[in-house]
PDB file of N, CA and C in Angstrom:
ATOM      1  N   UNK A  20      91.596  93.526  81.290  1.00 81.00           N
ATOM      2  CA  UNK A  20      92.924  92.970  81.248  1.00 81.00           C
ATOM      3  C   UNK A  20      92.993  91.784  80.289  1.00 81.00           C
ATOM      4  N   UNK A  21      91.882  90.984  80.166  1.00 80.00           N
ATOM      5  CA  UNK A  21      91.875  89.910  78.985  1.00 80.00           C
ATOM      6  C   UNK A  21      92.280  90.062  78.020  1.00 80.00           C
ATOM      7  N   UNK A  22      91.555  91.205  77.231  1.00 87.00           N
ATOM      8  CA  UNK A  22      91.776  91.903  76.377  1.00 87.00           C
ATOM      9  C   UNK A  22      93.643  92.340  75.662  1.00 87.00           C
ATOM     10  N   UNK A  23      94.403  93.305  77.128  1.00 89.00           N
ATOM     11  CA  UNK A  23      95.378  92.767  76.718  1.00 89.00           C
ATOM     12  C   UNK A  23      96.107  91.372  76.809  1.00 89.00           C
ATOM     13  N   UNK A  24      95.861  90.743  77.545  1.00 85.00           N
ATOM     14  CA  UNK A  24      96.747  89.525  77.364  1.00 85.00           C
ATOM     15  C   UNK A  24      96.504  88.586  75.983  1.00 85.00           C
ATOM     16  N   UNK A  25      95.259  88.797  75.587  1.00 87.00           N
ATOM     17  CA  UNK A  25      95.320  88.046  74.615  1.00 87.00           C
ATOM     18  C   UNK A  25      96.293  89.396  73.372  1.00 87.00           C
ATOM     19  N   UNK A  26      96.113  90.396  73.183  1.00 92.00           N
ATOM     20  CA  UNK A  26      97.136  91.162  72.492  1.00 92.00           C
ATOM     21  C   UNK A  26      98.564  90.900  72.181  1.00 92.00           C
ATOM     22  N   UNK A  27      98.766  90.716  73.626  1.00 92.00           N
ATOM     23  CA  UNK A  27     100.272  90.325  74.119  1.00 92.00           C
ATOM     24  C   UNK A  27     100.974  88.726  73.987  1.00 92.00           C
ATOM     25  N   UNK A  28      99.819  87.946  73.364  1.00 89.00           N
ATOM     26  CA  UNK A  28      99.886  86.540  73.232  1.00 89.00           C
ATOM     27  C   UNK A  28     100.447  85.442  74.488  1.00 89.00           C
ATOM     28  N   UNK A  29     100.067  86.342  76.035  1.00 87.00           N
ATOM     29  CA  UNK A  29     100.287  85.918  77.387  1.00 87.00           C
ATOM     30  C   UNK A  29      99.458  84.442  77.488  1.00 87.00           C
ATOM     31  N   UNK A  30     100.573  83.425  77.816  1.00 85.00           N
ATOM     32  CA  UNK A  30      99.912  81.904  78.292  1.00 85.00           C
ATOM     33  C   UNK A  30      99.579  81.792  79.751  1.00 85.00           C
ATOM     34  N   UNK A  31     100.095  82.411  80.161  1.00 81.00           N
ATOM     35  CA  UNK A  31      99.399  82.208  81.329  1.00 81.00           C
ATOM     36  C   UNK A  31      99.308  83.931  82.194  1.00 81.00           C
ATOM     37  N   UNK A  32      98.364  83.428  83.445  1.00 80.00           N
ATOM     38  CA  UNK A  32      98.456  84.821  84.444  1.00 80.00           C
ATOM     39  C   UNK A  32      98.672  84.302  85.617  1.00 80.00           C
ATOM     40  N   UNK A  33      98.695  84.540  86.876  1.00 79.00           N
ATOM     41  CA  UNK A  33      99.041  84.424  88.202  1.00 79.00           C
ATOM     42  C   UNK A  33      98.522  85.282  89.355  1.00 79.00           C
ATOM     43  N   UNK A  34      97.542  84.884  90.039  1.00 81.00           N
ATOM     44  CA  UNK A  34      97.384  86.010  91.264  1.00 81.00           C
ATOM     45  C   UNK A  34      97.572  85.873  92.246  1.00 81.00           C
ATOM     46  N   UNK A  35      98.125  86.799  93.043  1.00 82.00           N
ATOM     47  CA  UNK A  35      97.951  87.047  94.524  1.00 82.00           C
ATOM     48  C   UNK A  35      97.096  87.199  95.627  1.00 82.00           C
ATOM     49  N   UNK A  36      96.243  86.386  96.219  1.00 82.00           N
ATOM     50  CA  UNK A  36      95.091  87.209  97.418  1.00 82.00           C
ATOM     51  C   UNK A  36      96.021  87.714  98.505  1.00 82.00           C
ATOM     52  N   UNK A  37      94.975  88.755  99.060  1.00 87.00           N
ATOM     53  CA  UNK A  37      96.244  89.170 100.255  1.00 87.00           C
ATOM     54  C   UNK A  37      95.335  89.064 101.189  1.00 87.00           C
ATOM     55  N   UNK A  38      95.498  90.099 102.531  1.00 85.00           N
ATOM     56  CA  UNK A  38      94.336  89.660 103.806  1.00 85.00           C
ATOM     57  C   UNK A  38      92.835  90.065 103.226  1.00 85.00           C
ATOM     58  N   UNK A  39      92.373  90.227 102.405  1.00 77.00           N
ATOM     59  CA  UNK A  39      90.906  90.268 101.899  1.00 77.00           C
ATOM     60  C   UNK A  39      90.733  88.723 101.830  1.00 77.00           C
ATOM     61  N   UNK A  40      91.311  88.054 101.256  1.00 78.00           N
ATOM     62  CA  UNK A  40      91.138  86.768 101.779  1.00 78.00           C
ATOM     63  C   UNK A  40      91.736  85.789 102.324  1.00 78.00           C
ATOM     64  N   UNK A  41      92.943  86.322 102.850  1.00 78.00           N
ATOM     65  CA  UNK A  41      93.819  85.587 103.737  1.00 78.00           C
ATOM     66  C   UNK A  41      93.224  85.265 105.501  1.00 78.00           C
ATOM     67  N   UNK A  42      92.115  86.475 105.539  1.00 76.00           N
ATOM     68  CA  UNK A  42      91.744  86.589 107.052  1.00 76.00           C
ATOM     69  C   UNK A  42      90.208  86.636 107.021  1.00 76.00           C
ATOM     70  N   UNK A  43      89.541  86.281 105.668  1.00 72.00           N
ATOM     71  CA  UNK A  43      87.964  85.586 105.301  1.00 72.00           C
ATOM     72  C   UNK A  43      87.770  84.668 106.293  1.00 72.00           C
ATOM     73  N   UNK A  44      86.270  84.380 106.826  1.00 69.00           N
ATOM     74  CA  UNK A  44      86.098  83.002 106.917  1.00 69.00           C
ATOM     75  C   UNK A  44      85.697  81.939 105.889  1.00 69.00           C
ATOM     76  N   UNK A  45      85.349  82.884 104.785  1.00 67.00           N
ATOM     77  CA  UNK A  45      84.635  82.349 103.656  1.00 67.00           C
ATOM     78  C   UNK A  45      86.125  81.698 102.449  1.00 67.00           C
ATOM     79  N   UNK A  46      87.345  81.775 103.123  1.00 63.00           N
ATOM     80  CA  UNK A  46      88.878  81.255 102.862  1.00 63.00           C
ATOM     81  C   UNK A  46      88.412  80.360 101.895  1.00 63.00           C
ATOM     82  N   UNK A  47      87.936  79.244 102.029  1.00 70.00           N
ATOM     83  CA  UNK A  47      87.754  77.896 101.259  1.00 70.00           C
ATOM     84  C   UNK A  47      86.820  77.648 100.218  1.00 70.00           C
ATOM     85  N   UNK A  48      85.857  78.417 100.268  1.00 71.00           N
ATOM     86  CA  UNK A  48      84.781  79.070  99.077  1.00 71.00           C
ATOM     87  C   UNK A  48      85.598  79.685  97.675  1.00 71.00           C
ATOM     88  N   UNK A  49      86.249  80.576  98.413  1.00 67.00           N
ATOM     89  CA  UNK A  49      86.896  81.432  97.612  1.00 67.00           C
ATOM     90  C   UNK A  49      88.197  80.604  96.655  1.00 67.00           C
ATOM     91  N   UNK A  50      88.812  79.597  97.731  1.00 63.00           N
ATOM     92  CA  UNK A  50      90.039  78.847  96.940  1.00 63.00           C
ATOM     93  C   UNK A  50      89.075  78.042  96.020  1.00 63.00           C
ATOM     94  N   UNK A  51      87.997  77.507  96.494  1.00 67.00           N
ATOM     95  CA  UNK A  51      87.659  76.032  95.133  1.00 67.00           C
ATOM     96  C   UNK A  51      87.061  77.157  94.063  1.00 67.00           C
ATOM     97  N   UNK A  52      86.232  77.856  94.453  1.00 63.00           N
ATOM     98  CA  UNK A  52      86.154  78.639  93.307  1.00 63.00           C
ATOM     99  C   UNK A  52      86.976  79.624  91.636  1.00 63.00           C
ATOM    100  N   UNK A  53      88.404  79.149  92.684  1.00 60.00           N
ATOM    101  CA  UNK A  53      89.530  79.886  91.322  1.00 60.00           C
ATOM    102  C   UNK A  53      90.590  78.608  91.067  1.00 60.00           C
ATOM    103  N   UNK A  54      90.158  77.283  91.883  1.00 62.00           N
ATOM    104  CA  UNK A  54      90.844  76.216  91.249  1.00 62.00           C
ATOM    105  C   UNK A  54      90.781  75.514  90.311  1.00 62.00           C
ATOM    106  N   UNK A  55      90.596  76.460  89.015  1.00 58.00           N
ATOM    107  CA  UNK A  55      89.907  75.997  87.827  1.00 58.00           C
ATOM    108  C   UNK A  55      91.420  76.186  87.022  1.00 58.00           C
ATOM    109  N   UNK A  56      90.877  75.259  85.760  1.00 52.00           N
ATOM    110  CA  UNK A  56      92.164  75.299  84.709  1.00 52.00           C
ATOM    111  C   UNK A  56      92.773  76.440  84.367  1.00 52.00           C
ATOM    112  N   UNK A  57      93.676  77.269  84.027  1.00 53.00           N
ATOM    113  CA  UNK A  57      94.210  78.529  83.520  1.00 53.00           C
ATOM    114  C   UNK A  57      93.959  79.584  84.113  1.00 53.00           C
ATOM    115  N   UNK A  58      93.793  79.078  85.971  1.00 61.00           N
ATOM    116  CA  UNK A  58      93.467  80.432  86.410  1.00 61.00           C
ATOM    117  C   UNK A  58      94.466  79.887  87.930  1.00 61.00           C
ATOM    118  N   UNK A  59      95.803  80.724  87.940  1.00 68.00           N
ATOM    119  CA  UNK A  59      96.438  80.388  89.499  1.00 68.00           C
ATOM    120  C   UNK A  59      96.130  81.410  90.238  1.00 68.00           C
ATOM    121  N   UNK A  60      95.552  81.238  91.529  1.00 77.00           N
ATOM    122  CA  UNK A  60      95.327  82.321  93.007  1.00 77.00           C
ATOM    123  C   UNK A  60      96.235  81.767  93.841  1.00 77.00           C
ATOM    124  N   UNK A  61      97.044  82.238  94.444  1.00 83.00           N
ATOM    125  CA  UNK A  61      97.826  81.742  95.549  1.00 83.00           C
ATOM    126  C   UNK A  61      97.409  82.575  96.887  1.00 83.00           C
ATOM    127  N   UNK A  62      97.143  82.376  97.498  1.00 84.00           N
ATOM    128  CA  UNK A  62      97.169  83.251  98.985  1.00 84.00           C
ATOM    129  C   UNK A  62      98.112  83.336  99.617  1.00 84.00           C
ATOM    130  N   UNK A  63      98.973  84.340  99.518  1.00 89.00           N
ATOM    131  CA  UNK A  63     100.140  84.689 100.055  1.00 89.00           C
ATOM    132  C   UNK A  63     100.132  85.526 101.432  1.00 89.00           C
ATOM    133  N   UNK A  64     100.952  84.585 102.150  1.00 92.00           N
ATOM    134  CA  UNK A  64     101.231  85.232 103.553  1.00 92.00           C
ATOM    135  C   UNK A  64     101.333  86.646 103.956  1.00 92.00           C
ATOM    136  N   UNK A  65     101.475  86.992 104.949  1.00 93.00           N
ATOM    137  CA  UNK A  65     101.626  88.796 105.194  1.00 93.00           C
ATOM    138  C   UNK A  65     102.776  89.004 105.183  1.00 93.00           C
ATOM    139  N   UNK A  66     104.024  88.092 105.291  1.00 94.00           N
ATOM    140  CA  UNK A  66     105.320  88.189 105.321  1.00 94.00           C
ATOM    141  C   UNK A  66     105.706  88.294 103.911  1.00 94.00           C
ATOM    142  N   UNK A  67     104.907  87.045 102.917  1.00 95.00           N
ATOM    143  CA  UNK A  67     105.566  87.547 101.651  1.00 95.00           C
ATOM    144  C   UNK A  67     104.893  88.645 100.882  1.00 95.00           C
ATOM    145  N   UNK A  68     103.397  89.386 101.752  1.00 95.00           N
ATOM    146  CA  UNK A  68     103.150  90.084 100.875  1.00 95.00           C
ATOM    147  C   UNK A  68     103.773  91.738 101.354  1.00 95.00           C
ATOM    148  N   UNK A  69     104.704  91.573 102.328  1.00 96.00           N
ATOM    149  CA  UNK A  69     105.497  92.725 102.891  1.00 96.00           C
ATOM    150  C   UNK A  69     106.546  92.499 101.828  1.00 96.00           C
ATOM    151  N   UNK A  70     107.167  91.405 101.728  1.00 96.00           N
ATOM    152  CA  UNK A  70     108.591  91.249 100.631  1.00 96.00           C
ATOM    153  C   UNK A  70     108.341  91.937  99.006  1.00 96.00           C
ATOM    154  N   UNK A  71     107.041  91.362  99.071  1.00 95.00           N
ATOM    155  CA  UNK A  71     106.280  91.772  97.423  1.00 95.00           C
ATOM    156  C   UNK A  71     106.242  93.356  97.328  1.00 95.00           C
ATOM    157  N   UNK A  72     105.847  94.023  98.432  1.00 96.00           N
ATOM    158  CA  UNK A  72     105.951  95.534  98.555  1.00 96.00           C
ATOM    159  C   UNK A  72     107.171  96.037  98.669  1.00 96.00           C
ATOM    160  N   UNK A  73     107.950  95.380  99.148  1.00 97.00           N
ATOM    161  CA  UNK A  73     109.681  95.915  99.149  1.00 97.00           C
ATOM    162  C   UNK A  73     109.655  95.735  97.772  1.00 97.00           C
ATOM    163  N   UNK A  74     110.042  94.998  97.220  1.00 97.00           N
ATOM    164  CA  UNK A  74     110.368  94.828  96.024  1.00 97.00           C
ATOM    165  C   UNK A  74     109.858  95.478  94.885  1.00 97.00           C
ATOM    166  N   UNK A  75     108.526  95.768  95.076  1.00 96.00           N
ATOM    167  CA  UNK A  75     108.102  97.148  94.259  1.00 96.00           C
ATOM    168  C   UNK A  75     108.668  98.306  94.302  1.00 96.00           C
ATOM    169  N   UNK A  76     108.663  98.648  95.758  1.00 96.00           N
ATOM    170  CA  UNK A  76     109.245  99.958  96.167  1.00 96.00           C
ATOM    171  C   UNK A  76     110.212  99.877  95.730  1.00 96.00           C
ATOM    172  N   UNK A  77     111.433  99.323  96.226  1.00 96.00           N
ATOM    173  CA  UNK A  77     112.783  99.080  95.923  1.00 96.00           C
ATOM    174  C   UNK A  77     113.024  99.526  94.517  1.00 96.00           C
ATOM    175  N   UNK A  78     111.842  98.593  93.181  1.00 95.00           N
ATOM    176  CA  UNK A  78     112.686  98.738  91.540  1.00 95.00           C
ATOM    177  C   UNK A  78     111.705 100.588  91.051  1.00 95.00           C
ATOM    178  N   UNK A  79     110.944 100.889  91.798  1.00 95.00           N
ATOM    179  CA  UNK A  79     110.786 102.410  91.630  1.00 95.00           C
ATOM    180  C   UNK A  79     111.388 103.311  92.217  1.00 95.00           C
ATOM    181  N   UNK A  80     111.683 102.826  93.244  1.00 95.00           N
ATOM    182  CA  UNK A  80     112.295 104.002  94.309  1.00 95.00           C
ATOM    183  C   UNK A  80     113.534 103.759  95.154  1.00 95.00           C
ATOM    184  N   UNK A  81     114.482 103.177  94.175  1.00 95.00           N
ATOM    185  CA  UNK A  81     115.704 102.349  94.946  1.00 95.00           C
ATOM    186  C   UNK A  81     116.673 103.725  96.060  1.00 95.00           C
ATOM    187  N   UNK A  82     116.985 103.517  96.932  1.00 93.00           N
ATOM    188  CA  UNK A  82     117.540 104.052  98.072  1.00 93.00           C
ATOM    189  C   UNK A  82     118.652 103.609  98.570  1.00 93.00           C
ATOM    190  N   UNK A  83     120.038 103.443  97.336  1.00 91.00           N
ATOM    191  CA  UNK A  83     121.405 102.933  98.086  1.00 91.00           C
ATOM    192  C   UNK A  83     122.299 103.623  98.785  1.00 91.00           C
ATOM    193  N   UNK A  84     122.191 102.655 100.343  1.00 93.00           N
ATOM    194  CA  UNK A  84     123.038 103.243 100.678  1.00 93.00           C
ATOM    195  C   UNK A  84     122.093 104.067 102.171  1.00 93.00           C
ATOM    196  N   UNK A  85     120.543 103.613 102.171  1.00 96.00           N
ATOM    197  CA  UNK A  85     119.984 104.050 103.272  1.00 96.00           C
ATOM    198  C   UNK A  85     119.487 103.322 103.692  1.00 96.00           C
ATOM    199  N   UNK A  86     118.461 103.497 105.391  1.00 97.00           N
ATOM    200  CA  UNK A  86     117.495 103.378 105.465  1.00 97.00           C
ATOM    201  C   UNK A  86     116.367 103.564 105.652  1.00 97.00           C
ATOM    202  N   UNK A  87     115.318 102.899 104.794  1.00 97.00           N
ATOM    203  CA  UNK A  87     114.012 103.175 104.495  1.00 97.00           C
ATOM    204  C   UNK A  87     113.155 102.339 105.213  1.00 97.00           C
ATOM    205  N   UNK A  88     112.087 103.070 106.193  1.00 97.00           N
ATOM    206  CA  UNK A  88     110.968 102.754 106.761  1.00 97.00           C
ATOM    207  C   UNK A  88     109.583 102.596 105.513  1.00 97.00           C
ATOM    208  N   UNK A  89     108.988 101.361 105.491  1.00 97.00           N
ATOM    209  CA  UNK A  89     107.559 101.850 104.291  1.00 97.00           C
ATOM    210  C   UNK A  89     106.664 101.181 105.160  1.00 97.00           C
ATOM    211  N   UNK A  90     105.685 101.512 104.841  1.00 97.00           N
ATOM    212  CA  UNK A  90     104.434 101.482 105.213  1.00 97.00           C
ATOM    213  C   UNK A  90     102.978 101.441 104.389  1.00 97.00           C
ATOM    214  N   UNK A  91     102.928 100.325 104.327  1.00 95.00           N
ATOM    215  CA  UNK A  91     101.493 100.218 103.233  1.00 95.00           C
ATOM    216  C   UNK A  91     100.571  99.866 103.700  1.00 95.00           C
ATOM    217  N   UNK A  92      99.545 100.240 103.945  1.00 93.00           N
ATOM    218  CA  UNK A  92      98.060 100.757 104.602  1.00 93.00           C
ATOM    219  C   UNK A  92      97.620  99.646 103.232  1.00 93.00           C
ATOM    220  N   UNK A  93      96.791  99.070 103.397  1.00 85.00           N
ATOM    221  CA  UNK A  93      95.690  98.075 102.222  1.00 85.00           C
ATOM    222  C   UNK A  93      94.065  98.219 103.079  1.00 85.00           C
ATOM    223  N   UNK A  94      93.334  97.391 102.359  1.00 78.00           N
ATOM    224  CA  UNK A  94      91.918  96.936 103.109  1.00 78.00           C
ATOM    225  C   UNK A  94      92.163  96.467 104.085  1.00 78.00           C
ATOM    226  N   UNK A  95      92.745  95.297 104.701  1.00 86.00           N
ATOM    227  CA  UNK A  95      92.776  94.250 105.274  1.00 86.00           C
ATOM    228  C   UNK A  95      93.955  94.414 106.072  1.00 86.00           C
ATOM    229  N   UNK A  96      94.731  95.141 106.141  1.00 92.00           N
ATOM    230  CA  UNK A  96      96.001  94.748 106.671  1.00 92.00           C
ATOM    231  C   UNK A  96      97.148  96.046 106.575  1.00 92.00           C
ATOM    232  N   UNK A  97      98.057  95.894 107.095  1.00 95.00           N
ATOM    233  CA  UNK A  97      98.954  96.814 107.216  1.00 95.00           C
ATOM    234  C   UNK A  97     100.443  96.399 107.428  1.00 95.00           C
ATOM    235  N   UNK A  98     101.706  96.493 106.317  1.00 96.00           N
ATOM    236  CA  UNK A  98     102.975  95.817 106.778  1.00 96.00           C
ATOM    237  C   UNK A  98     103.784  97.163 106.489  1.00 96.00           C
ATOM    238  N   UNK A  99     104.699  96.722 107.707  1.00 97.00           N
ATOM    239  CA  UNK A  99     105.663  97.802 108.188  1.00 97.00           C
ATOM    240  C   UNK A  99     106.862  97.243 107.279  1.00 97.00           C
ATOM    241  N   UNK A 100     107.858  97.643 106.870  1.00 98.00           N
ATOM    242  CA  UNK A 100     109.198  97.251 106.212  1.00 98.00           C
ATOM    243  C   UNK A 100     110.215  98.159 106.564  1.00 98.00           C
ATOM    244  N   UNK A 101     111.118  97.163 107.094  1.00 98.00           N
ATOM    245  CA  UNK A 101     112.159  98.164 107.560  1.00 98.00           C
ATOM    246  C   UNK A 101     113.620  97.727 106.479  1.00 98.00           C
ATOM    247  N   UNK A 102     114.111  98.544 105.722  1.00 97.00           N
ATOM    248  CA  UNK A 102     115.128  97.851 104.743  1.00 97.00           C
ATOM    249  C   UNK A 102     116.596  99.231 104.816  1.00 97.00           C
ATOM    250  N   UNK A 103     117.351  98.545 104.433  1.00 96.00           N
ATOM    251  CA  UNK A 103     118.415  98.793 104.409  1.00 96.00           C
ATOM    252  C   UNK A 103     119.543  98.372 103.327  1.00 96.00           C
ATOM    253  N   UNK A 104     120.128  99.857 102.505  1.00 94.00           N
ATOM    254  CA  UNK A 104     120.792  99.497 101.392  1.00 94.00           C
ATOM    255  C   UNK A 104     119.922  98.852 100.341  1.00 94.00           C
ATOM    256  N   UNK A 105     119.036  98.720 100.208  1.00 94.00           N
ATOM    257  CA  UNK A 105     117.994  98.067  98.808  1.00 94.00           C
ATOM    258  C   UNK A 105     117.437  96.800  99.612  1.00 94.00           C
ATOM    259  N   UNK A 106     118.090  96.409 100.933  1.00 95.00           N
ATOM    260  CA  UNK A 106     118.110  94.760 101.462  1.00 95.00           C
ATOM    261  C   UNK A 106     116.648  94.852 101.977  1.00 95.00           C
ATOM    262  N   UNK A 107     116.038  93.836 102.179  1.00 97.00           N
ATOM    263  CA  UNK A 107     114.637  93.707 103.304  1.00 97.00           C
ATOM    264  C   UNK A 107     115.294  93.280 104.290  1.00 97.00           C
ATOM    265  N   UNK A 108     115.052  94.414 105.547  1.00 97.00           N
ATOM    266  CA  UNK A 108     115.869  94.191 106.873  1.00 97.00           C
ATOM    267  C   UNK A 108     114.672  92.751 107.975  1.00 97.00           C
ATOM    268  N   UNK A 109     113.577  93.412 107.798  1.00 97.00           N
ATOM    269  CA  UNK A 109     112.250  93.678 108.887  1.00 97.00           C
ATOM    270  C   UNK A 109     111.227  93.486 108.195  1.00 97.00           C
ATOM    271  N   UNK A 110     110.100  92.756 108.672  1.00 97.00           N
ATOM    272  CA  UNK A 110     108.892  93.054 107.865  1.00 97.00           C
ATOM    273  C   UNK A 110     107.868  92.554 108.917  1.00 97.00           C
ATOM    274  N   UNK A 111     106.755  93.302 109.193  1.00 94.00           N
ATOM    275  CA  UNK A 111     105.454  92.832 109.509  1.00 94.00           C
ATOM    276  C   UNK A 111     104.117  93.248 109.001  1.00 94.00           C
ATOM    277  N   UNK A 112     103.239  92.303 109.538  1.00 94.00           N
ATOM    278  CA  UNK A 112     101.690  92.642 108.213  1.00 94.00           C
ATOM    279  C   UNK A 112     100.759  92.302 109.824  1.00 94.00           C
ATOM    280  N   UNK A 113     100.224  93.467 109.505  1.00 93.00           N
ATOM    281  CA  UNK A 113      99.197  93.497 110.852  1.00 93.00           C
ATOM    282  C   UNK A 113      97.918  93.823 109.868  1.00 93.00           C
ATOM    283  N   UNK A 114      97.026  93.336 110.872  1.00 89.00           N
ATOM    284  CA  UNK A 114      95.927  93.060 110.304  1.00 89.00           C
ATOM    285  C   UNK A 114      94.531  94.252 110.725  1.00 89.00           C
ATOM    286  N   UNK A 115      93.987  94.728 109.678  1.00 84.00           N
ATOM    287  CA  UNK A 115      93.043  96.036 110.190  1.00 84.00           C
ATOM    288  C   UNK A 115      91.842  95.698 109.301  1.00 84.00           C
ATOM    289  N   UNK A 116      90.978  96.496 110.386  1.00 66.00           N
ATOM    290  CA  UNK A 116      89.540  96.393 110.324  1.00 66.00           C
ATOM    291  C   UNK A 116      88.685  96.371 111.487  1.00 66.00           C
ATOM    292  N   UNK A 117      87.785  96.076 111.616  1.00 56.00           N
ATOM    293  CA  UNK A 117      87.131  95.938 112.768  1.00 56.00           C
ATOM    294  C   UNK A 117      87.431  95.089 113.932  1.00 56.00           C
ATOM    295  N   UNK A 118      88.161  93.970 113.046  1.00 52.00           N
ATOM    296  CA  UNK A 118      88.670  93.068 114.612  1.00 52.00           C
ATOM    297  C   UNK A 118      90.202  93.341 114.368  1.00 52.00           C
ATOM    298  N   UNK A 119      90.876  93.718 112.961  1.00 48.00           N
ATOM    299  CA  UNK A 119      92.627  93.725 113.568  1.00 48.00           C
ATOM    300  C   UNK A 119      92.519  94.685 114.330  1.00 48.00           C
ATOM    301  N   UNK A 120      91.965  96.325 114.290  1.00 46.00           N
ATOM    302  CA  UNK A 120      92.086  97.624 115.114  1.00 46.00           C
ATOM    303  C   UNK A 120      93.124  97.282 116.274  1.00 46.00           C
ATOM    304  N   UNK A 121      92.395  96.255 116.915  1.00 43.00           N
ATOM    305  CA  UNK A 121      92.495  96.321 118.567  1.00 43.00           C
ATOM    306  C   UNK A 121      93.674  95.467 118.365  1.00 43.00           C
ATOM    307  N   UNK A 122      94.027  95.008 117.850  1.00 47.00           N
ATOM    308  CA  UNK A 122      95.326  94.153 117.588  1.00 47.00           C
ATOM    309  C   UNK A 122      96.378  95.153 117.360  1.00 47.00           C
ATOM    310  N   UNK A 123      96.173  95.926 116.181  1.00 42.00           N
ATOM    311  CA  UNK A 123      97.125  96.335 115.497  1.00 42.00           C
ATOM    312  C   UNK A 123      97.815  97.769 116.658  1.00 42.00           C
ATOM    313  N   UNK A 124      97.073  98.094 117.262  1.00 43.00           N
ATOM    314  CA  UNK A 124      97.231  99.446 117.827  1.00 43.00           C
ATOM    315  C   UNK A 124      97.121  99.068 119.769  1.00 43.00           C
TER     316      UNK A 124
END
């Protein structure tokens, strides 16, 4: 990806962690390690990373005028979205793996 950005003459980049390291214990390792100059990680909540998935879905697969149940299965986690007319109605991010399982289900 370097590669293109420098192509593209991109100043900056931006990332997202989601529950791979939102639900680490190793959380704080991982933040000082990408708090370096020209590099942003944000760890974003399960709520905004349900909104972030609407919003994908939504500009590929817009649905006016219904509603749409989604469901995105990841490593770490799992958020339900319940939307309506293009809107984000609902959202939850449950957490899977060996210890969400028993949570999530």
């Amino acid at each position: 990806m370097a590669g293109v950005y420098r192509k593209l003459d991109v100043v900056g980049v931006s990332g997202g962690a989601t529950s791979a390291i939102r639900d680490t214990g190793t959380r704080r390792r991982f933040w000082r390690a990408h708090r370096k100059p020209r590099r942003s990680v944000e760890i974003i909540s399960g709520r905004e990373e349900a909104r972030l998935i609407h919003l994908g879905v939504e500009s590929n697969w817009p649905q006016p005028g219904r509603r749409v149940l989604i469901v995105d299965i990841g490593g770490g986690s799992a958020e339900i979205i319940a939307a309506e007319a293009g809107r984000l109605r609902e959202s939850f991010s449950k957490p899977l793996g060996p210890s969400g399982c028993a949570r999530f289900f």
